[in-house]
PDB file of C-alpha atoms in Angstrom:
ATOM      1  CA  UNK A  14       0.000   0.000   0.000  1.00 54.00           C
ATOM      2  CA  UNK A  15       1.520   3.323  -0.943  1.00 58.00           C
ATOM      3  CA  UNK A  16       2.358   5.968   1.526  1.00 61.00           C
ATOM      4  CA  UNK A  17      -0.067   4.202   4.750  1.00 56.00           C
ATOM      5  CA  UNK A  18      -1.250   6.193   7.550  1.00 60.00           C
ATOM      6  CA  UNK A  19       0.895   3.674   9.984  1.00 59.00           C
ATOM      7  CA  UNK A  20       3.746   1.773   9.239  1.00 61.00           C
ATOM      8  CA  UNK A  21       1.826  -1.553   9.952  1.00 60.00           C
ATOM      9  CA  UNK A  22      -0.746  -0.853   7.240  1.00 60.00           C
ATOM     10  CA  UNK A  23       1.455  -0.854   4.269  1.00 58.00           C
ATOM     11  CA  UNK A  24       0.209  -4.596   3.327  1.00 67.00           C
ATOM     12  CA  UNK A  25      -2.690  -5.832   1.935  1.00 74.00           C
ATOM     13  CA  UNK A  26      -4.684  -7.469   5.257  1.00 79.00           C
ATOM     14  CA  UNK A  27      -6.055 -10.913   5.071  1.00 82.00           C
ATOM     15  CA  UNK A  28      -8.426 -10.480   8.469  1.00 86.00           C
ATOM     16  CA  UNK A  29     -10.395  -7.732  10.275  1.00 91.00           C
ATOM     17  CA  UNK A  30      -9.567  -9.376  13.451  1.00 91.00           C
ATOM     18  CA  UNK A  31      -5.812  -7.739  14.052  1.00 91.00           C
ATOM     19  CA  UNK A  32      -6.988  -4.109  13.528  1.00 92.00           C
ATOM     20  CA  UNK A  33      -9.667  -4.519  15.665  1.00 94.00           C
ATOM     21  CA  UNK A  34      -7.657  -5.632  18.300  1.00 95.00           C
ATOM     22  CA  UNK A  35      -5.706  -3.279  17.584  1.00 94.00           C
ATOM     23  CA  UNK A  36      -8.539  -0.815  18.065  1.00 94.00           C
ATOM     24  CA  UNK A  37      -9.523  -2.380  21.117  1.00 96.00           C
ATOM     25  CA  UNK A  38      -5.878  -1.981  22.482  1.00 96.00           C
ATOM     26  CA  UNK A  39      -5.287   2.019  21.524  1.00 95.00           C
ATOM     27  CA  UNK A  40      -8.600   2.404  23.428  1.00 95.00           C
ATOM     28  CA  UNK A  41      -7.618   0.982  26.203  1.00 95.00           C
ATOM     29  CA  UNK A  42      -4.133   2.689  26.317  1.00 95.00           C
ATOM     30  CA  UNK A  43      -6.242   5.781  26.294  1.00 95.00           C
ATOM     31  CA  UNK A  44      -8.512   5.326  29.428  1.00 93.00           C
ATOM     32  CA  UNK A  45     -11.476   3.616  27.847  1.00 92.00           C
ATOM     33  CA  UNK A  46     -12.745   1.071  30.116  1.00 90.00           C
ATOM     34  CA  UNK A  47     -15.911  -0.498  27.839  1.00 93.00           C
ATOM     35  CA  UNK A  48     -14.764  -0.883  24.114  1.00 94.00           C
ATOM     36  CA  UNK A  49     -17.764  -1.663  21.558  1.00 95.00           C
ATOM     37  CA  UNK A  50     -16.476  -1.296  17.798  1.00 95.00           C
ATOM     38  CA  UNK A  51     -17.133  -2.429  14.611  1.00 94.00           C
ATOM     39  CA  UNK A  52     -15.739  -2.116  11.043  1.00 94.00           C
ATOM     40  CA  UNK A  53     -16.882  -2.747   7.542  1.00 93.00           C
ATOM     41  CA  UNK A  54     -13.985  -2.898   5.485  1.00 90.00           C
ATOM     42  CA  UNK A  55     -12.026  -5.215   2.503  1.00 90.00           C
ATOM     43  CA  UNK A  56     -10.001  -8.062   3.640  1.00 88.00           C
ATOM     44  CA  UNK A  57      -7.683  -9.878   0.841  1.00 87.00           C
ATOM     45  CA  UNK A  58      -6.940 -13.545   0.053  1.00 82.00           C
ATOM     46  CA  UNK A  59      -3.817 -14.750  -1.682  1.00 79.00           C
ATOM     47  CA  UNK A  60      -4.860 -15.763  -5.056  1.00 74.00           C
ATOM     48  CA  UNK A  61      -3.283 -14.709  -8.594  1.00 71.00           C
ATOM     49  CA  UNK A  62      -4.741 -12.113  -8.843  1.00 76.00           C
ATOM     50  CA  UNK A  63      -5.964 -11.042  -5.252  1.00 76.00           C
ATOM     51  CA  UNK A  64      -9.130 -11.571  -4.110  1.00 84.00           C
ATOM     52  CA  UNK A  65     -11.589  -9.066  -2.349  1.00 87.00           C
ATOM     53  CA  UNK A  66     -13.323 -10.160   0.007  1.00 88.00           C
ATOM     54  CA  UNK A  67     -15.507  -7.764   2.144  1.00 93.00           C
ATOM     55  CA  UNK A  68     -16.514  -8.579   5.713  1.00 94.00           C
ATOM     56  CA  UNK A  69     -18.020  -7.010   8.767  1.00 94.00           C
ATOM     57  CA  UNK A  70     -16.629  -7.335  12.272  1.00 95.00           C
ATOM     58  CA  UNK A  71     -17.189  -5.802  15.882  1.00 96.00           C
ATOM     59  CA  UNK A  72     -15.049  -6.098  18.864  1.00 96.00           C
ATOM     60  CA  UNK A  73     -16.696  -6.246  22.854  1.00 95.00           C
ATOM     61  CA  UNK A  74     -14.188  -5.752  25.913  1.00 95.00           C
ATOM     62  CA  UNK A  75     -14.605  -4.436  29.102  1.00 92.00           C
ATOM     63  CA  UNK A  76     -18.265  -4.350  31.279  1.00 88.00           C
ATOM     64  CA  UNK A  77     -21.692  -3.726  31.326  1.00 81.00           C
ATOM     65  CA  UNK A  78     -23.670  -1.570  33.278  1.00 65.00           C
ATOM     66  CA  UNK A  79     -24.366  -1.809  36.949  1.00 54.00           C
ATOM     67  CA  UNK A  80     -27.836  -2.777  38.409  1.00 52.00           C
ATOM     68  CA  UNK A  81     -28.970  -2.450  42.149  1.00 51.00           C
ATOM     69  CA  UNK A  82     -28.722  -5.905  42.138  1.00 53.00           C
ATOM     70  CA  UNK A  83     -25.118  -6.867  40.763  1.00 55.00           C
ATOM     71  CA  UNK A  84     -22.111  -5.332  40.239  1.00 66.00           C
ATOM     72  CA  UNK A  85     -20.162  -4.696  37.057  1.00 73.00           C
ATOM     73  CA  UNK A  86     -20.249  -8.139  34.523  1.00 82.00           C
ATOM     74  CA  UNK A  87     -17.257  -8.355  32.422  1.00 87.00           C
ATOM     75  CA  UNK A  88     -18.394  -8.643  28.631  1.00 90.00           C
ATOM     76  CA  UNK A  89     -17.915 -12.110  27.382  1.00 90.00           C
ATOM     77  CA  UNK A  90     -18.584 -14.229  24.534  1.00 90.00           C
ATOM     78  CA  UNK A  91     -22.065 -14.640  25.478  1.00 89.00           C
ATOM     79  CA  UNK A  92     -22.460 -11.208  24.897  1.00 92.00           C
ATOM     80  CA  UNK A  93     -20.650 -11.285  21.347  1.00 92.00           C
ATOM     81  CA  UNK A  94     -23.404 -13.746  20.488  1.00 92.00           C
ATOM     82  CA  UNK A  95     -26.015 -11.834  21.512  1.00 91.00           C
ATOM     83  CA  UNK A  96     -24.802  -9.130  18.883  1.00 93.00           C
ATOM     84  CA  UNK A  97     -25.028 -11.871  16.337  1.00 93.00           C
ATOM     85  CA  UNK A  98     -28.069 -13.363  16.871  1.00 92.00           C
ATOM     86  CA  UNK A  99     -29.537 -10.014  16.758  1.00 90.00           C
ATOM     87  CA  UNK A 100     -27.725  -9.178  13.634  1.00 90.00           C
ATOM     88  CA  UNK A 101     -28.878 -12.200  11.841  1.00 90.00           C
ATOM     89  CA  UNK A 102     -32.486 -11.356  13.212  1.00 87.00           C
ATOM     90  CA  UNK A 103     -33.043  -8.337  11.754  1.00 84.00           C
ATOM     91  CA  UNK A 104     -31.524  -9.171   8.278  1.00 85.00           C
ATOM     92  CA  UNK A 105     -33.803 -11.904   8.175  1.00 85.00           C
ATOM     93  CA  UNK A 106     -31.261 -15.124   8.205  1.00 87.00           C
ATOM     94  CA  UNK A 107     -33.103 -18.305   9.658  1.00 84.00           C
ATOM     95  CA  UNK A 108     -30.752 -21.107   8.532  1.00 87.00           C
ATOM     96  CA  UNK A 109     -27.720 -20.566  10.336  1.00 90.00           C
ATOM     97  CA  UNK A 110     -25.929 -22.583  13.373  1.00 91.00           C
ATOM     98  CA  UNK A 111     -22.292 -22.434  15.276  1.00 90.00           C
ATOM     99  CA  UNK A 112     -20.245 -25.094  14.903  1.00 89.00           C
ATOM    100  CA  UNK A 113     -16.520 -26.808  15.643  1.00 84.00           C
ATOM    101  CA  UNK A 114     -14.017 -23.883  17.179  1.00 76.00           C
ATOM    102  CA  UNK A 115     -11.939 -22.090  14.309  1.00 73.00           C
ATOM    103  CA  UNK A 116      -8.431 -21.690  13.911  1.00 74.00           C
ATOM    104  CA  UNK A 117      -6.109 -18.042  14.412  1.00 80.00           C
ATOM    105  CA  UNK A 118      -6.266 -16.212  17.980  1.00 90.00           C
ATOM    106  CA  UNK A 119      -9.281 -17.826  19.784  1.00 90.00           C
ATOM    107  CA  UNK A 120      -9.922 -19.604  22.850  1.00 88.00           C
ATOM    108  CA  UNK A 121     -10.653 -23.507  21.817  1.00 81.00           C
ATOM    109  CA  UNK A 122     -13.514 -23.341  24.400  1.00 81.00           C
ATOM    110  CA  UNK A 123     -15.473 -20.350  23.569  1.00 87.00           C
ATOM    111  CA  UNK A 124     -15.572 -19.676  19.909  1.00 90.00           C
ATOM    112  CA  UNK A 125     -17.041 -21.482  17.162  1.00 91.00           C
ATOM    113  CA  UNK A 126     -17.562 -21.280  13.228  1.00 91.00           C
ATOM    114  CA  UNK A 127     -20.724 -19.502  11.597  1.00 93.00           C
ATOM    115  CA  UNK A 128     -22.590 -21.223   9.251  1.00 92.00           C
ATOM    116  CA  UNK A 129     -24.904 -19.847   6.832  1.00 92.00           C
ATOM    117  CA  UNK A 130     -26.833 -22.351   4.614  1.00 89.00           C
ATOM    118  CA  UNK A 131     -24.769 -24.787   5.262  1.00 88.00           C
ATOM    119  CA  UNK A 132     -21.489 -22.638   4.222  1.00 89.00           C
ATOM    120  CA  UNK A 133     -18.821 -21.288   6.202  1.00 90.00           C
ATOM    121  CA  UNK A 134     -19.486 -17.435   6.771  1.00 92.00           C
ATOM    122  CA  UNK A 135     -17.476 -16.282  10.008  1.00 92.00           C
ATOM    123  CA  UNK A 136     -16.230 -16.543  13.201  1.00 93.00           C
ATOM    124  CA  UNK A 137     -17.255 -15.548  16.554  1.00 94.00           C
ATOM    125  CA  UNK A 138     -15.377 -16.302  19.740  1.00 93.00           C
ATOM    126  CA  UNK A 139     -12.859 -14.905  22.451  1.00 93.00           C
ATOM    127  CA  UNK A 140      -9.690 -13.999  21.997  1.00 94.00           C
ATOM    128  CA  UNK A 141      -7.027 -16.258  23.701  1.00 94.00           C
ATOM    129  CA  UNK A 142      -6.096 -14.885  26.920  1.00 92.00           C
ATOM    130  CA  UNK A 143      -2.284 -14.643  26.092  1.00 93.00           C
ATOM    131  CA  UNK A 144      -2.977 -13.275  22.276  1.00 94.00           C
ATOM    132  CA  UNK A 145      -5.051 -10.713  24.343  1.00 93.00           C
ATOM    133  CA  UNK A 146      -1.933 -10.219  26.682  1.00 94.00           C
ATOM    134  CA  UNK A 147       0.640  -9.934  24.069  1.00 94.00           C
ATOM    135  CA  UNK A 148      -1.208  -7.085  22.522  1.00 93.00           C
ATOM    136  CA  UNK A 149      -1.330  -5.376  26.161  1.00 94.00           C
ATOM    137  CA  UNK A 150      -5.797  -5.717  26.219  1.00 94.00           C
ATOM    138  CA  UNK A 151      -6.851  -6.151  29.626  1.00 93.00           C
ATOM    139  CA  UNK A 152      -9.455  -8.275  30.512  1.00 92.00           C
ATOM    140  CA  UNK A 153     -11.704 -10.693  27.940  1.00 92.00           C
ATOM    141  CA  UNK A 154     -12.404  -9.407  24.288  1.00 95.00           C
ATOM    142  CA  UNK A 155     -14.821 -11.203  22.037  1.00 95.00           C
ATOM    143  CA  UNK A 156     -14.657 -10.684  18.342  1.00 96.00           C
ATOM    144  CA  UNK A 157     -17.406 -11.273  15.060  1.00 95.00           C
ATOM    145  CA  UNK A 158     -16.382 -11.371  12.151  1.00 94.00           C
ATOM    146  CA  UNK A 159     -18.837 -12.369   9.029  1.00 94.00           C
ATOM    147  CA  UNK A 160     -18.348 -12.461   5.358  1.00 92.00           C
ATOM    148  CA  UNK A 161     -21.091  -9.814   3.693  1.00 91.00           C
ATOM    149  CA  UNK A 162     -21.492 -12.163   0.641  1.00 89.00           C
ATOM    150  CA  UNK A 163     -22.812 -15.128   2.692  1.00 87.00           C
ATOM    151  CA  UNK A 164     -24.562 -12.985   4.875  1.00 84.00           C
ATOM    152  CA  UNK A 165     -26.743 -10.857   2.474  1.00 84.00           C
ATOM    153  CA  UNK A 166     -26.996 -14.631   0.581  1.00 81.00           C
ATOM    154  CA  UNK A 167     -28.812 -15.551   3.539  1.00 77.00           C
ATOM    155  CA  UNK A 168     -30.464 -12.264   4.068  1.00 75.00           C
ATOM    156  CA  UNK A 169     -34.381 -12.612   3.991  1.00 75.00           C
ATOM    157  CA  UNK A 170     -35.323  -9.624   4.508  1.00 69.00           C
ATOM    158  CA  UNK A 171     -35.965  -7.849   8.034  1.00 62.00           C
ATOM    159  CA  UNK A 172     -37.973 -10.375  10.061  1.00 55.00           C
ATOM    160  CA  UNK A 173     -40.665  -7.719  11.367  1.00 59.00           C
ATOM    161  CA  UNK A 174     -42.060  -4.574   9.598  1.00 66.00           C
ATOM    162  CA  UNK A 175     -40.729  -0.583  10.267  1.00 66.00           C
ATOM    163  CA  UNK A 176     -41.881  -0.094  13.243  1.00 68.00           C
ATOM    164  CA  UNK A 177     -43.715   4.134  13.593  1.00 75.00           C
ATOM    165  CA  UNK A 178     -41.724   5.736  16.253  1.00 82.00           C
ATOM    166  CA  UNK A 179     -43.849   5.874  19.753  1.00 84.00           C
ATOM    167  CA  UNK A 180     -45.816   9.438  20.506  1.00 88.00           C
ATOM    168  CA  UNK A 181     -46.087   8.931  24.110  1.00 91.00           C
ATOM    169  CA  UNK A 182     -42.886   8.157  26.596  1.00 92.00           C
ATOM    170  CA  UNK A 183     -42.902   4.919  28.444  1.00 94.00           C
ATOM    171  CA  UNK A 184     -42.837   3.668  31.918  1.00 96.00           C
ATOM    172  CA  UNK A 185     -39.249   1.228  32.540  1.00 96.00           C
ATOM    173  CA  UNK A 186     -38.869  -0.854  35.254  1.00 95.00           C
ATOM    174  CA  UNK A 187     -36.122  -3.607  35.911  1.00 95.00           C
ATOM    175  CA  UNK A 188     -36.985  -6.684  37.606  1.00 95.00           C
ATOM    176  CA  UNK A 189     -35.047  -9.930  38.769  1.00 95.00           C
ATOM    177  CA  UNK A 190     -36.280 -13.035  39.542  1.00 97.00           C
ATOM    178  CA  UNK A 191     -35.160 -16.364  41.289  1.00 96.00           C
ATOM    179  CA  UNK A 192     -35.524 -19.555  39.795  1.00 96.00           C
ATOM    180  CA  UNK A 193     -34.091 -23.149  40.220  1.00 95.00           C
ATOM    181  CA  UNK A 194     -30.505 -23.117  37.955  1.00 92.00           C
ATOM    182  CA  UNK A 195     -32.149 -25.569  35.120  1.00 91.00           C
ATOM    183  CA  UNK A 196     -34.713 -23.312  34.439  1.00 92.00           C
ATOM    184  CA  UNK A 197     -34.290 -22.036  30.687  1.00 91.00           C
ATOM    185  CA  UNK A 198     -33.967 -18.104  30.849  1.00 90.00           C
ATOM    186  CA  UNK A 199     -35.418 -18.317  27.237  1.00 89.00           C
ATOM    187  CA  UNK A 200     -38.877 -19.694  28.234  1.00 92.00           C
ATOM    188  CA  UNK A 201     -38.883 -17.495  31.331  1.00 94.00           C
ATOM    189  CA  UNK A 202     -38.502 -14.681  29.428  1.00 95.00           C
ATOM    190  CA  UNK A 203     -41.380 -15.900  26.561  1.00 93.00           C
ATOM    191  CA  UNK A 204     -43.440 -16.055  29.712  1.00 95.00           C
ATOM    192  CA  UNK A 205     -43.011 -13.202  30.813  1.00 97.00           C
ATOM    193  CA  UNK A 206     -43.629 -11.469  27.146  1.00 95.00           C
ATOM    194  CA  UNK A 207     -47.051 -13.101  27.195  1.00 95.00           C
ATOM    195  CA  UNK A 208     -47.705 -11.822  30.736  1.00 96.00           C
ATOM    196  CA  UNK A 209     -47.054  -8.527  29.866  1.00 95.00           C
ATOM    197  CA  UNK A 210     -49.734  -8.044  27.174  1.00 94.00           C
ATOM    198  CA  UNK A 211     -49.901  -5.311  24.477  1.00 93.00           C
ATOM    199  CA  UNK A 212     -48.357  -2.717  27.457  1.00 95.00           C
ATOM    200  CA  UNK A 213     -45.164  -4.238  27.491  1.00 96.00           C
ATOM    201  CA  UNK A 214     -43.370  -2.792  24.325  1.00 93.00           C
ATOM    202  CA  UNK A 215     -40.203  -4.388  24.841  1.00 92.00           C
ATOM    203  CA  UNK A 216     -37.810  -6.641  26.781  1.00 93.00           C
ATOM    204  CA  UNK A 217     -34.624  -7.861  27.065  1.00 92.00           C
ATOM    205  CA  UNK A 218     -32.273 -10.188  29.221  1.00 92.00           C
ATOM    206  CA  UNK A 219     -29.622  -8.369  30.781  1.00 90.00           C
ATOM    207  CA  UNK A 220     -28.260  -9.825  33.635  1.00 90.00           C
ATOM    208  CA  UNK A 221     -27.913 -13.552  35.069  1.00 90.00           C
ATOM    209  CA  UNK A 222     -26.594 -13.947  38.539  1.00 91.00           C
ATOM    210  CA  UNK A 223     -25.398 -17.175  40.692  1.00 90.00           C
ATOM    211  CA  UNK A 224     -23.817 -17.064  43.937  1.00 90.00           C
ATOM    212  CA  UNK A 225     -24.524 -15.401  47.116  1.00 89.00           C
ATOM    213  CA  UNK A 226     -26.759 -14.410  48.325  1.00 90.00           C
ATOM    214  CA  UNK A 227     -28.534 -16.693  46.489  1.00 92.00           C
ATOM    215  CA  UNK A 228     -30.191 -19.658  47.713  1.00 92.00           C
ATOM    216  CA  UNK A 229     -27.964 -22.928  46.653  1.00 93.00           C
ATOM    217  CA  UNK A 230     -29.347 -24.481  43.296  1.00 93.00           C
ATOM    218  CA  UNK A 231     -30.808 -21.027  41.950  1.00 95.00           C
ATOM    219  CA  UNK A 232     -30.162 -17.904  39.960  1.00 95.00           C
ATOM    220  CA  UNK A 233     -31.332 -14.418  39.361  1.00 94.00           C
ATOM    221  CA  UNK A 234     -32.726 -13.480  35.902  1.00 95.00           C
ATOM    222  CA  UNK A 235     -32.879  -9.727  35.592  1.00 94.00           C
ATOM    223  CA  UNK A 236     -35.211  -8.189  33.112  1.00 95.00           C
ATOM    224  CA  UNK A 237     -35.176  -4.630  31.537  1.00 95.00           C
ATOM    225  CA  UNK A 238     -38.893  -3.659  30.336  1.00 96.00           C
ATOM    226  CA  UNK A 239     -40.690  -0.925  29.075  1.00 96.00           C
ATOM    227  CA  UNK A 240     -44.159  -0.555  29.450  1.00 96.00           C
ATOM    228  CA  UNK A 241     -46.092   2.034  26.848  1.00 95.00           C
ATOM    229  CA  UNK A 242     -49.959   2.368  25.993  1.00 93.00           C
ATOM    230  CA  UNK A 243     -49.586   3.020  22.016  1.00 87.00           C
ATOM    231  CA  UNK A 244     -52.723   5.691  22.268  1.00 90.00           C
ATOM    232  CA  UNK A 245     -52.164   7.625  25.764  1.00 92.00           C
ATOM    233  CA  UNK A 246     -49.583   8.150  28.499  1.00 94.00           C
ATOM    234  CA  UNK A 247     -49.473   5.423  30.671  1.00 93.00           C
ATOM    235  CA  UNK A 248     -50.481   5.781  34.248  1.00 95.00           C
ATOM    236  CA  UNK A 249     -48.473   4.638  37.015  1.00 95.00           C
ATOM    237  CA  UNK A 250     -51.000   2.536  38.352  1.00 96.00           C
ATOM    238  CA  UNK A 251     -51.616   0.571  34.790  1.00 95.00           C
ATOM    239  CA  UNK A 252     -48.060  -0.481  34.367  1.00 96.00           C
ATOM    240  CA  UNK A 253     -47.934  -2.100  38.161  1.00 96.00           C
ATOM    241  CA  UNK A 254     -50.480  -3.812  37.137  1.00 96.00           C
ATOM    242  CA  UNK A 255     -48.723  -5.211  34.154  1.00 96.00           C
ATOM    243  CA  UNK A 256     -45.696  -5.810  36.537  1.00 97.00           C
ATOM    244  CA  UNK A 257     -47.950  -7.761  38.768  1.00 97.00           C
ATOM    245  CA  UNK A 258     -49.667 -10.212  36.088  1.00 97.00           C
ATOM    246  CA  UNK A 259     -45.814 -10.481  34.977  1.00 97.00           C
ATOM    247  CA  UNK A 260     -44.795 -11.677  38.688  1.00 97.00           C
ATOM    248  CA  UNK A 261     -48.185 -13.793  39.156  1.00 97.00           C
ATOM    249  CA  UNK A 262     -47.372 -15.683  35.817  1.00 97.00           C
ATOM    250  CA  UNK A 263     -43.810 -16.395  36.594  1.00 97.00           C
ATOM    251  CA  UNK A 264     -44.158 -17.914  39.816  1.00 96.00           C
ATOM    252  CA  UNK A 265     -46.929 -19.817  39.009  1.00 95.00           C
ATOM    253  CA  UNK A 266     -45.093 -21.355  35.920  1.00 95.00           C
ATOM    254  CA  UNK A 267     -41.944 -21.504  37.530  1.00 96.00           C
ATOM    255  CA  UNK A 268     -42.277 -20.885  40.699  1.00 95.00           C
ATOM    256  CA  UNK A 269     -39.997 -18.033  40.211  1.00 96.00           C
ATOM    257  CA  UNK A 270     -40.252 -15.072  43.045  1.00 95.00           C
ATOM    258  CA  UNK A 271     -39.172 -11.364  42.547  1.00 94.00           C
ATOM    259  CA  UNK A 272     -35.817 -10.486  43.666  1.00 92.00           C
ATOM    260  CA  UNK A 273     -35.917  -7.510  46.276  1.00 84.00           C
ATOM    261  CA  UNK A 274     -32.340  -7.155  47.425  1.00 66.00           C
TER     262      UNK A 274
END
């Protein structure tokens, strides 16, 4: 590459993964605790002639946000995950899966292949800890990268209409709830969807917690919601009541109880 802004981009790249990293790094160095990134860009492979390939990638290190109920949780690759599966969600792509763990700067035991129609399309996973060290990161970074070609060939088409921006604001509450350790946080939170009726305008999964002071054999599930009449501002008294049909429905299918401390 002719006259490069740095020294270690004069070469044609083969993978997003080192400059986000690299990313992830200077932002660090400068005093930035939480790191979220991504990058659309060209990668190349050795061919005669070169090959273009472009790809999209995003980088997570550092922690979330702090509830009442927990402390600061150090971004993993469950979080990573979560940016894919939304990702693939809103462009539509049904037929996809993670497979076998993929080769270059991951941890073996918490990455995997991405598979789109039965082809390879990316990776997803965490960085090994002592790639991650070399490279002076501190703490866990998970990387995603994805091929656009496989990804808009899998593409069918956003999964849910535009939705009309909301007139009126809403009401948000946060709840956590206790529930045996086998209990799937996926139905819990379908549950609690169907509890919350056409009030509840959206939801989302944002914190589990095991350990004290928990009871042995459980964990907390903590819940983000916000509650919103689509015709009216919603009284205060309306959404407890959603909040209450959401707690009566979750103990009685799981005998789950609301978290108060």
């Amino acid at each position: 590459v002719t006259n490069p802004l740095r020294a270690e981009e004069g070469f044609l790249r083969t993978r997003l993964t080192p400059g986000l990293l690299h990313a992830v790094a200077l932002n660090q160095s400068r005093g930035v605790e939480t790191v979220r990134i991504f990058e659309v860009g060209t990668t190349f492979r050795l061919a005669d002639p070169f090959v273009e390939i472009r790809k999209a990638g995003f980088a997570l290190c550092g922690s979330d946000g702090e509830g009442w109920w927990s402390e600061r949780r150090a971004l993993d690759v469950l979080d990573a995950k979560g940016v894919l599966e939304s990702l693939l969600d809103d462009l539509g792509v049904a037929d996809w899966s993670l497979t076998d763990a993929p080769d270059g700067p991951f941890h073996p035991g918490r990455s995997a292949r991405i598979v789109i129609d039965g082809s390879h399309a990316g990776v997803l996973g965490e960085i090994h800890p002592r790639v991650a060290e070399g490279l002076d990161i501190t703490g866990r970074v998970a990387v995603g990268v994805l091929g656009l070609r496989a990804l808009e060939g899998g593409a069918r088409g956003p999964s849910a209409p535009a939705v009309v921006p909301p007139r009126f604001p809403p009401i948000h509450r946060d709840l956590a709830f206790i529930v045996e350790d086998a209990t799937p946080a996926g139905a819990v939170h379908e549950a609690l969807r169907r509890a919350g009726g056409t009030l509840l305008a959206s939801s989302s999964l944002f914190d589990v917690y095991v350990g004290d002071p928990l009871p042995s054999g459980t964990k907390s599930l903590a819940f983000s919601l916000d509650l919103r009449a689509p015709d009216r501002t919603l009284r205060d008294e309306e959404a407890q009541e959603a909040v209450d049909r959401i707690v009566e429905e979750l103990g009685r299918a799981f005998g789950a109880k609301l978290r108060t401390g």
